[in-house]
JSON list of C-alpha atoms in Angstrom, two decimals:
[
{"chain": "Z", "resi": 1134, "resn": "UNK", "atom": "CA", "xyz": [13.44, 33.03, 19.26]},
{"chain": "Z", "resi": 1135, "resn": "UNK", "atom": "CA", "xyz": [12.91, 29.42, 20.35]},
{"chain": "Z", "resi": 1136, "resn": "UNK", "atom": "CA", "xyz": [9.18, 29.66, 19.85]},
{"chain": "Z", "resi": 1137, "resn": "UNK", "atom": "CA", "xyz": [9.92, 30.62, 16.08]},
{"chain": "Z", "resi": 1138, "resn": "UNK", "atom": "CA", "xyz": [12.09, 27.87, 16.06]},
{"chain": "Z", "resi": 1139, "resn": "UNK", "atom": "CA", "xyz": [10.18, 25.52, 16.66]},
{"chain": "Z", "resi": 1140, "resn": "UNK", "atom": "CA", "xyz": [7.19, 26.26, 14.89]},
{"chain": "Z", "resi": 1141, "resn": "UNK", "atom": "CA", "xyz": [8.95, 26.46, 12.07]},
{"chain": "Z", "resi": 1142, "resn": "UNK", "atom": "CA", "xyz": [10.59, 22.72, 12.81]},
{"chain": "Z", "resi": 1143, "resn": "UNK", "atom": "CA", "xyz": [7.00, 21.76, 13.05]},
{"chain": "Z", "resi": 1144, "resn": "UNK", "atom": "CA", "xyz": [5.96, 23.13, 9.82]},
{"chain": "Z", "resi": 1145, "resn": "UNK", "atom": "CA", "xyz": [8.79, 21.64, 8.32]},
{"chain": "Z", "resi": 1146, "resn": "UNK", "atom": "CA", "xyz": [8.04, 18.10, 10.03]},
{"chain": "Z", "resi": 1147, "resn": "UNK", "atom": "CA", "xyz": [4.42, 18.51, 8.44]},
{"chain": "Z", "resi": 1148, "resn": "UNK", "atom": "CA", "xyz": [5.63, 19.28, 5.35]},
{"chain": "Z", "resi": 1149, "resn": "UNK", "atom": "CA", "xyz": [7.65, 16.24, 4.80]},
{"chain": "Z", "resi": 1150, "resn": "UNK", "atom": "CA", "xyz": [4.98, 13.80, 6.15]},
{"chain": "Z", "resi": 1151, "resn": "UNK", "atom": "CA", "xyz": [3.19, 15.05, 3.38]},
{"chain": "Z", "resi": 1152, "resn": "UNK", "atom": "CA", "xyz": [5.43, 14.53, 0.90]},
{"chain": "Z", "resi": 1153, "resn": "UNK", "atom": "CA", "xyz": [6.16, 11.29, 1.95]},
{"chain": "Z", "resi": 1154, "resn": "UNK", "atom": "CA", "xyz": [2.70, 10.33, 2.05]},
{"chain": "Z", "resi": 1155, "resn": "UNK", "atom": "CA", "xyz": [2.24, 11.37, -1.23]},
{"chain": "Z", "resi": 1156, "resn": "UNK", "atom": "CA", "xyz": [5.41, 9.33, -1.91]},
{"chain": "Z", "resi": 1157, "resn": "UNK", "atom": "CA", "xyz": [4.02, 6.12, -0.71]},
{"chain": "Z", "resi": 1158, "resn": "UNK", "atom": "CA", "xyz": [0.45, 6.99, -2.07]},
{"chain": "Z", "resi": 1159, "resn": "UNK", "atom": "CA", "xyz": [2.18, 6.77, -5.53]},
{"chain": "Z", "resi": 1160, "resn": "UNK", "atom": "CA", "xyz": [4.53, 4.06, -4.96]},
{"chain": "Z", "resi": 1161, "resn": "UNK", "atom": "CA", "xyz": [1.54, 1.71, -4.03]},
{"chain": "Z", "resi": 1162, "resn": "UNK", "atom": "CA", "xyz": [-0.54, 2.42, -7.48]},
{"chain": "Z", "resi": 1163, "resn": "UNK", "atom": "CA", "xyz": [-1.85, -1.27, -8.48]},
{"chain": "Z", "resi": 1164, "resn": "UNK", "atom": "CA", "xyz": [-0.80, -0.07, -12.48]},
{"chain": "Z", "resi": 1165, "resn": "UNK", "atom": "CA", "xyz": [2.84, -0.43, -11.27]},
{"chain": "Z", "resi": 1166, "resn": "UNK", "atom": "CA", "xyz": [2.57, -4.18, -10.28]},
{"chain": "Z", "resi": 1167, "resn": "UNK", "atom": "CA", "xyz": [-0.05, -4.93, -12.64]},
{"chain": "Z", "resi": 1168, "resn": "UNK", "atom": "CA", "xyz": [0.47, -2.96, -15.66]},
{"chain": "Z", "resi": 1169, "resn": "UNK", "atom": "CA", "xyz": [4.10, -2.26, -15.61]},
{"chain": "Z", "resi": 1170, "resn": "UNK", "atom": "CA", "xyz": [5.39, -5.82, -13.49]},
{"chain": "Z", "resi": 1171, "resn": "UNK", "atom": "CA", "xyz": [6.99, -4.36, -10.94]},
{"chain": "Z", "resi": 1172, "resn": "UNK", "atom": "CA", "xyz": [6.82, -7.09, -8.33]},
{"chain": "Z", "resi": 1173, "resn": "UNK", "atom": "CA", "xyz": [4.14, -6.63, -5.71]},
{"chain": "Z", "resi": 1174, "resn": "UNK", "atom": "CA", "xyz": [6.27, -7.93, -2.89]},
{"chain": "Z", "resi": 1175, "resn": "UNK", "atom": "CA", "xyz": [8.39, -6.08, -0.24]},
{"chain": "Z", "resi": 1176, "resn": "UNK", "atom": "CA", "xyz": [11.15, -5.61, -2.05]},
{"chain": "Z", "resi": 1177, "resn": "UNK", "atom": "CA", "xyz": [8.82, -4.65, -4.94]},
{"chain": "Z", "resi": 1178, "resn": "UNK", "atom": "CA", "xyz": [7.10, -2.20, -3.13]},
{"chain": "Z", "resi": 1179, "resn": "UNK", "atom": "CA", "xyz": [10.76, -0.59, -1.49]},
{"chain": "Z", "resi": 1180, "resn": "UNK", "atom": "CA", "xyz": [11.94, -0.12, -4.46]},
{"chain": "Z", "resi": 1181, "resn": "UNK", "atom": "CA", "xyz": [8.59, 1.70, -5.48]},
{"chain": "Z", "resi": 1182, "resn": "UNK", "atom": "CA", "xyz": [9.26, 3.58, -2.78]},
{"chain": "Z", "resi": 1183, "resn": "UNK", "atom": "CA", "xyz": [12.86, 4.63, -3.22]},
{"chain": "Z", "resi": 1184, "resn": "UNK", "atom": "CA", "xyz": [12.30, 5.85, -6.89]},
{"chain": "Z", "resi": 1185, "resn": "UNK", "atom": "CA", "xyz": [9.19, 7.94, -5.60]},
{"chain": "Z", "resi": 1186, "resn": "UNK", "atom": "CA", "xyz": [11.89, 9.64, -3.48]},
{"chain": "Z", "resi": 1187, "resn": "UNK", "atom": "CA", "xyz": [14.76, 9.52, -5.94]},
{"chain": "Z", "resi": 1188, "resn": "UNK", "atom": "CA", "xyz": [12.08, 11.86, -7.85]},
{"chain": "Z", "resi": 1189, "resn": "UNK", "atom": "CA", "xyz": [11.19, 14.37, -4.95]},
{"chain": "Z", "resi": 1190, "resn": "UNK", "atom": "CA", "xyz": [15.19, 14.48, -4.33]},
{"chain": "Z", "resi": 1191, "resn": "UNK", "atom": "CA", "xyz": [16.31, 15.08, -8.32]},
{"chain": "Z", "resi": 1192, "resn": "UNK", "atom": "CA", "xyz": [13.75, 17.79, -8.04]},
{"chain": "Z", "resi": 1193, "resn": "UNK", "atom": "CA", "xyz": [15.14, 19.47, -5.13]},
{"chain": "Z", "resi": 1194, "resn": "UNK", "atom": "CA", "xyz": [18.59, 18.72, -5.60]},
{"chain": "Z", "resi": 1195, "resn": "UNK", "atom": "CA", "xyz": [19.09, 22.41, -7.86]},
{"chain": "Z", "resi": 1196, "resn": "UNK", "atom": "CA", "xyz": [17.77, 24.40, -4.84]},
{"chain": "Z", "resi": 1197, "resn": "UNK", "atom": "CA", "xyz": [18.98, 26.55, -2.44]},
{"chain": "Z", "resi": 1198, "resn": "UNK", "atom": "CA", "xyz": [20.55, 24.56, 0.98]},
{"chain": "Z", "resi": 1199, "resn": "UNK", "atom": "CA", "xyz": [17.10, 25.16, 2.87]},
{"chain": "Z", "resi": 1200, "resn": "UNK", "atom": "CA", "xyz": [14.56, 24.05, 0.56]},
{"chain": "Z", "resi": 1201, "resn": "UNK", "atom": "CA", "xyz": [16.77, 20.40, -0.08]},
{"chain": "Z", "resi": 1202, "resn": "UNK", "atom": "CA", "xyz": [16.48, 20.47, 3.68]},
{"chain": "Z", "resi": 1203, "resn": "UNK", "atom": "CA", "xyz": [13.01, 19.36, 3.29]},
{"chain": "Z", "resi": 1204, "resn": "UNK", "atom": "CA", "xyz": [14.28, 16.35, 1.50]},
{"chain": "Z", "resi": 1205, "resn": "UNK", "atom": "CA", "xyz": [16.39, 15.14, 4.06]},
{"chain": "Z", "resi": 1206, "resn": "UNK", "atom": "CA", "xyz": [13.70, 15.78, 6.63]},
{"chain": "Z", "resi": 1207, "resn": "UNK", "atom": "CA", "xyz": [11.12, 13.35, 3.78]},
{"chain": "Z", "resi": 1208, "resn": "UNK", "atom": "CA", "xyz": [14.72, 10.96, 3.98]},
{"chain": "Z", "resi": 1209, "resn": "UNK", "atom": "CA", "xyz": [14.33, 10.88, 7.86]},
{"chain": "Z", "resi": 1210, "resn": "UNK", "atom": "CA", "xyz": [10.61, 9.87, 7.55]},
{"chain": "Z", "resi": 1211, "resn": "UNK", "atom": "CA", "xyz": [11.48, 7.36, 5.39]},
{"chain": "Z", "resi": 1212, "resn": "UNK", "atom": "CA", "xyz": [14.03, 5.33, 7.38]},
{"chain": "Z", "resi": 1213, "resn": "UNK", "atom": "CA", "xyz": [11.61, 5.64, 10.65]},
{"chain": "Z", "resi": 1214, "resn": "UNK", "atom": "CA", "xyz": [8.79, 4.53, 8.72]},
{"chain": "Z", "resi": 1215, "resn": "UNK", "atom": "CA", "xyz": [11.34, 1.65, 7.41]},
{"chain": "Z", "resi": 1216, "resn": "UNK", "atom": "CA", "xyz": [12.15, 0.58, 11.31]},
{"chain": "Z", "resi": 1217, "resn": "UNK", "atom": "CA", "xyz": [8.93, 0.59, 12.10]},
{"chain": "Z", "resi": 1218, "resn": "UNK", "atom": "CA", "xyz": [7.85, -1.65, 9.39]},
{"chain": "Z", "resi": 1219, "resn": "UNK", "atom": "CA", "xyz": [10.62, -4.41, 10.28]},
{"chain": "Z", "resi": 1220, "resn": "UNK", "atom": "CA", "xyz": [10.18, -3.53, 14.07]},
{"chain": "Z", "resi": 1221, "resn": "UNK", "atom": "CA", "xyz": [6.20, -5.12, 12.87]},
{"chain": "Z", "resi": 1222, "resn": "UNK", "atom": "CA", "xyz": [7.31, -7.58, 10.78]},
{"chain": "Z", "resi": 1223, "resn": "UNK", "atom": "CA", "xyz": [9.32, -9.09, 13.66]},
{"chain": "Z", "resi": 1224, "resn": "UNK", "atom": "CA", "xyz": [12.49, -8.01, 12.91]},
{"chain": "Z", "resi": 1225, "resn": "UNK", "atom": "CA", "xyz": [14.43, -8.06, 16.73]},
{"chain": "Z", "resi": 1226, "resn": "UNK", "atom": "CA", "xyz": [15.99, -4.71, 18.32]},
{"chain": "Z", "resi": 1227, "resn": "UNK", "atom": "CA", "xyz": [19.07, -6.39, 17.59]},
{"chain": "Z", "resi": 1228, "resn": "UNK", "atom": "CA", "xyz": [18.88, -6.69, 13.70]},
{"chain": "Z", "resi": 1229, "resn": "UNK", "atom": "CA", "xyz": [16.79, -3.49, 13.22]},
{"chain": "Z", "resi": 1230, "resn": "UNK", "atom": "CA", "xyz": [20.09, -1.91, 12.84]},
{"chain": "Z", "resi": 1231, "resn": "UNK", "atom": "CA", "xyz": [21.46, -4.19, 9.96]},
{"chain": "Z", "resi": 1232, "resn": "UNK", "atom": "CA", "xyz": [18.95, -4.45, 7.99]},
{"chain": "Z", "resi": 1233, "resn": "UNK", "atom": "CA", "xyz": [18.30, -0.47, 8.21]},
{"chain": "Z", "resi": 1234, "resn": "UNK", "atom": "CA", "xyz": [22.19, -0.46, 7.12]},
{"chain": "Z", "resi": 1235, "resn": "UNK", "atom": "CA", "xyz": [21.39, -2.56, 4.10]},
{"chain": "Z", "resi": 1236, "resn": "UNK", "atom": "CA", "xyz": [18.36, -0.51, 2.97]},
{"chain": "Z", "resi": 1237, "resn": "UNK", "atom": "CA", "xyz": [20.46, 3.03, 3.15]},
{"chain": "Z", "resi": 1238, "resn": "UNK", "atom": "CA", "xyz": [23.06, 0.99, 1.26]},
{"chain": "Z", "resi": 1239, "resn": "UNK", "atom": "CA", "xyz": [20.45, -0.11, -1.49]},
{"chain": "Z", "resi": 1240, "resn": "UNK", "atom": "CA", "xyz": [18.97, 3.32, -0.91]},
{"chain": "Z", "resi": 1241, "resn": "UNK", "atom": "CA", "xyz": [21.95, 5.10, -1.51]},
{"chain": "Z", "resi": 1242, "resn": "UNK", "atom": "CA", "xyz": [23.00, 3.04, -4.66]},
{"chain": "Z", "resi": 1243, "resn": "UNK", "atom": "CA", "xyz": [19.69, 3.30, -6.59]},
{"chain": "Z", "resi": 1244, "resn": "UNK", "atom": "CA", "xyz": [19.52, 7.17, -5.86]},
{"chain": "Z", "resi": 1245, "resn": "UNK", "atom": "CA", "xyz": [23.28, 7.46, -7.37]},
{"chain": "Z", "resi": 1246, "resn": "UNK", "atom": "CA", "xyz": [22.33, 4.89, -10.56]},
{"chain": "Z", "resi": 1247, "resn": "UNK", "atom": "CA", "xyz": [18.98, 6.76, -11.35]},
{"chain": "Z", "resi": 1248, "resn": "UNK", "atom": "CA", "xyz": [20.63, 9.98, -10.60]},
{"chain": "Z", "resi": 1249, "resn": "UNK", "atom": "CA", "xyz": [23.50, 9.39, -13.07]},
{"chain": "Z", "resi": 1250, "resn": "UNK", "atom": "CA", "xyz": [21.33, 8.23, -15.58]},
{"chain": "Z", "resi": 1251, "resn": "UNK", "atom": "CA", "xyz": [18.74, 10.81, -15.58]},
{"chain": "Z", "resi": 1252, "resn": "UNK", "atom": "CA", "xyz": [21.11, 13.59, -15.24]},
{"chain": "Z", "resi": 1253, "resn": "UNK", "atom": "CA", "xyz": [23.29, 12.27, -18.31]},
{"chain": "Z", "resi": 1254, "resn": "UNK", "atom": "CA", "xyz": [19.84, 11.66, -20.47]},
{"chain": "Z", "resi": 1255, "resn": "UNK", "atom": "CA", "xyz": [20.83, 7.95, -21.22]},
{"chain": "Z", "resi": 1256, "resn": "UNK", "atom": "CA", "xyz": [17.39, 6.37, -21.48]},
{"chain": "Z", "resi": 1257, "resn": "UNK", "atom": "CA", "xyz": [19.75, 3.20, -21.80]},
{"chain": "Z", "resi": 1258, "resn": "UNK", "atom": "CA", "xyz": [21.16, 3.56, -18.74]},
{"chain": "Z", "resi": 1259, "resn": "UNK", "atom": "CA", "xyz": [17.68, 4.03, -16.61]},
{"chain": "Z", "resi": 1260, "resn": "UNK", "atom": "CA", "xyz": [16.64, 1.31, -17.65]},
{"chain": "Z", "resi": 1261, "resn": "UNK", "atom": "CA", "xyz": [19.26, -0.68, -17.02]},
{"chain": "Z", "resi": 1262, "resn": "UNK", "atom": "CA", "xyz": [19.64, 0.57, -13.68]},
{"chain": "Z", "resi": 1263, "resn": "UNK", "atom": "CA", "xyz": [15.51, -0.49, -13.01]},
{"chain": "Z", "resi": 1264, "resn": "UNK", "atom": "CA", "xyz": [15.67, -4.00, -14.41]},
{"chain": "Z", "resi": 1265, "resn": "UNK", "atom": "CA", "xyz": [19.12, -4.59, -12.15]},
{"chain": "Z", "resi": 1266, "resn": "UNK", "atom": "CA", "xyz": [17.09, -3.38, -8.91]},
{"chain": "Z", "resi": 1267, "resn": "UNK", "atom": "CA", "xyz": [13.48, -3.28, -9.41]},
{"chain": "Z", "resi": 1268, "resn": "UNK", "atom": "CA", "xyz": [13.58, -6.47, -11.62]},
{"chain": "Z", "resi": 1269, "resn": "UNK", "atom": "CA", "xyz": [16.71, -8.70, -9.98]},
{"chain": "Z", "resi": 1270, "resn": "UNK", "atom": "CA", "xyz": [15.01, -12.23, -11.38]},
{"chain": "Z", "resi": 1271, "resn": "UNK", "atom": "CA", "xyz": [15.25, -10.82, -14.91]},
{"chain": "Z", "resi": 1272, "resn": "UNK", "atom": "CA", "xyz": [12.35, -10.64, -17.27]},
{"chain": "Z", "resi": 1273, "resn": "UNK", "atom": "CA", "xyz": [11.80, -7.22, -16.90]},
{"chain": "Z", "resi": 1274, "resn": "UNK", "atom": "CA", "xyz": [13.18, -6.00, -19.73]},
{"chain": "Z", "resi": 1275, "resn": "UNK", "atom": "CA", "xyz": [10.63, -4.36, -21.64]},
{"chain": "Z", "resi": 1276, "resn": "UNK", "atom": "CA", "xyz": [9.10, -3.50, -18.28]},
{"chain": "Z", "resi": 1277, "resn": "UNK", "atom": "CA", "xyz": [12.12, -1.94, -17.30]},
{"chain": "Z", "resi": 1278, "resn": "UNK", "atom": "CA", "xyz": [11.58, 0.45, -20.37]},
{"chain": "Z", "resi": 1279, "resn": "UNK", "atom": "CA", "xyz": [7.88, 1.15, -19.67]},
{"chain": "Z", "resi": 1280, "resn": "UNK", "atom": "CA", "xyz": [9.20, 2.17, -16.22]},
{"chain": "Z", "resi": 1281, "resn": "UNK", "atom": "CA", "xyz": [11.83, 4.61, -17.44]},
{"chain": "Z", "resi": 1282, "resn": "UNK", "atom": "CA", "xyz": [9.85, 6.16, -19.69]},
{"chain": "Z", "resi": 1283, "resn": "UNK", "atom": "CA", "xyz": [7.57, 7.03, -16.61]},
{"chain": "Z", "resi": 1284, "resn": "UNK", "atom": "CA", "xyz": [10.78, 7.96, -14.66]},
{"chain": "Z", "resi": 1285, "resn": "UNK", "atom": "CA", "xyz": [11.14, 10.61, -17.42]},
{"chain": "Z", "resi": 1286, "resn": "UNK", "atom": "CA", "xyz": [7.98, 11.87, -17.57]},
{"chain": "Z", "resi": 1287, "resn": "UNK", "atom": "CA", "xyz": [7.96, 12.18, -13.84]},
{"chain": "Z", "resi": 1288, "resn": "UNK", "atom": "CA", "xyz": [11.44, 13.82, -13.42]},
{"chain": "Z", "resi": 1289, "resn": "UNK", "atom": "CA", "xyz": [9.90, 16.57, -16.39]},
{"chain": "Z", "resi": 1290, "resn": "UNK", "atom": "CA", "xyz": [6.58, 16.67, -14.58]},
{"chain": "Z", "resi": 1291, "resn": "UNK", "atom": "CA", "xyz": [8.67, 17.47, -11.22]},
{"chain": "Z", "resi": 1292, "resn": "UNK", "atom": "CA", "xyz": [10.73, 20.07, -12.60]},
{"chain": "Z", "resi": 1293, "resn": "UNK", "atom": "CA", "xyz": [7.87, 21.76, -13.50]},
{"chain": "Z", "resi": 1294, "resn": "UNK", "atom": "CA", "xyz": [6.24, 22.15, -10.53]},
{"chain": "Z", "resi": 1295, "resn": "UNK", "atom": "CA", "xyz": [7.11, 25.14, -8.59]},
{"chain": "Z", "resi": 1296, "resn": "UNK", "atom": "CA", "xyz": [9.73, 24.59, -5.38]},
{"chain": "Z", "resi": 1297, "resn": "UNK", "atom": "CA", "xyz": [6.80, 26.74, -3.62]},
{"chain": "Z", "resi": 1298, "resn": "UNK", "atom": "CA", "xyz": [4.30, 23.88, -4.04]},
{"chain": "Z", "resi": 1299, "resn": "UNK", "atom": "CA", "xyz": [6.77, 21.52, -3.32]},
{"chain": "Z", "resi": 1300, "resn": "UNK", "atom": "CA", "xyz": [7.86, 23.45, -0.01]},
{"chain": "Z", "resi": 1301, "resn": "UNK", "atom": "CA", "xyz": [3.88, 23.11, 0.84]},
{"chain": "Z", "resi": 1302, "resn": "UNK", "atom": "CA", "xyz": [3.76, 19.78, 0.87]},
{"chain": "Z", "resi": 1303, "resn": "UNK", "atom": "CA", "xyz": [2.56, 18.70, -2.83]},
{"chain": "Z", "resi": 1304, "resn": "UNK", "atom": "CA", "xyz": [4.40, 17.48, -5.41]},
{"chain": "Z", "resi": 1305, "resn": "UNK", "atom": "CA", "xyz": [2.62, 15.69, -8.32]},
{"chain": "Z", "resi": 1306, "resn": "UNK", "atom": "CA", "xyz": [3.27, 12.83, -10.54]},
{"chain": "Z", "resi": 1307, "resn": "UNK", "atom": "CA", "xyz": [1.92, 11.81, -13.54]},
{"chain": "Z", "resi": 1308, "resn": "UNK", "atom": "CA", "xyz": [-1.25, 9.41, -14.01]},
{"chain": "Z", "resi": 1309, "resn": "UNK", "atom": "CA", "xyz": [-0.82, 5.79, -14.47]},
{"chain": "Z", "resi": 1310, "resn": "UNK", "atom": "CA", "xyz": [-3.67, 4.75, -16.97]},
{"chain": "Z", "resi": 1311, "resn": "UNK", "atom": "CA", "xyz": [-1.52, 2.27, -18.59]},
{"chain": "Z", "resi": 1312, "resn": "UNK", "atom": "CA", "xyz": [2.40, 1.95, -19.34]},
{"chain": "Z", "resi": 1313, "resn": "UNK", "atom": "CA", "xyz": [1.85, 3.65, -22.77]},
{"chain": "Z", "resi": 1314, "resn": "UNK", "atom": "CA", "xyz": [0.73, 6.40, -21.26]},
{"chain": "Z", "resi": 1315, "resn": "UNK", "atom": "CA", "xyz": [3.80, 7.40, -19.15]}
]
């Protein structure tokens, strides 16, 4: 029984390492911070990051209690891989914990902003939720819109894709050629 176990813990493990890694593969595409604006800085590239996961979440949020498990095991992945990068940036043992609170807070809130949005179809709304947190300086405005139309496309694009591919460890999103295009 606990050989099973853990194999299957392991499969489950490698599963979400690849779905984060294709998270962050698509969250560092140079056509979002230099075709759509976003800013290429750390907070740029978080928030890049978060909506990337947002997406993989939305999709799995309709399944059955194991499959969203998977999520929550790409979630875990996520905040380690978020320790470790402050733990290299110099961030103490002491304030690792803060500032990990802060980005579950800011985590949390975009997730529940996109996820209202998307769920109640108000284009409006999306975009007003990206330009408040992936555009804080303002500016962003009609970037904001480019951004939610790819939001869109990539929620559709996510639904489509079977829960089976997305339980092996792929999950596509759509081609960034240029903001028209999404």
């Amino acid at each position: 029984m606990f050989p099973r176990l853990f194999a299957r813990r392991r499969r489950n493990e490698a599963i979400a390492y690849s779905l984060y890694g294709t998270i962050v593969a698509q969250a560092r595409q140079p056509a979002f911070y230099a075709e759509f604006g976003v800013p290429d800085t750390l907070d740029g590239r978080f928030d890049m990051i978060v909506l990337h996961g947002f997406l993989l979440f939305y999709r799995l949020k309709t399944e059955d209690t194991d499959h969203r498990r998977i999520g929550q095991d790409v979630f875990d992945i996520f905040l380690k891989d978020m320790d470790r990068n402050l733990r290299e940036m110099g961030v103490t043992d002491m304030g690792v914990p803060k500032k990990l609170k802060k980005m579950a807070e800011a985590f949390y809130g975009r997730v529940g902003a996109y996820d209202s949005a998307l769920t109640a179809g108000d284009t409006a709304a999306l975009r007003d939720a990206l330009a408040r947190n992936v555009f804080p300086d303002g500016g962003g405005e009609g970037a904001a819109s480019q951004l939610a139309a790819y939001v869109e496309a990539a929620a559709r694009s996510a639904a489509a894709q079977p829960v089976d591919a997305i339980l092996a460890g792929r999950i596509a999103f759509p081609e960034l050629s240029s903001p028209e295009a999404a």
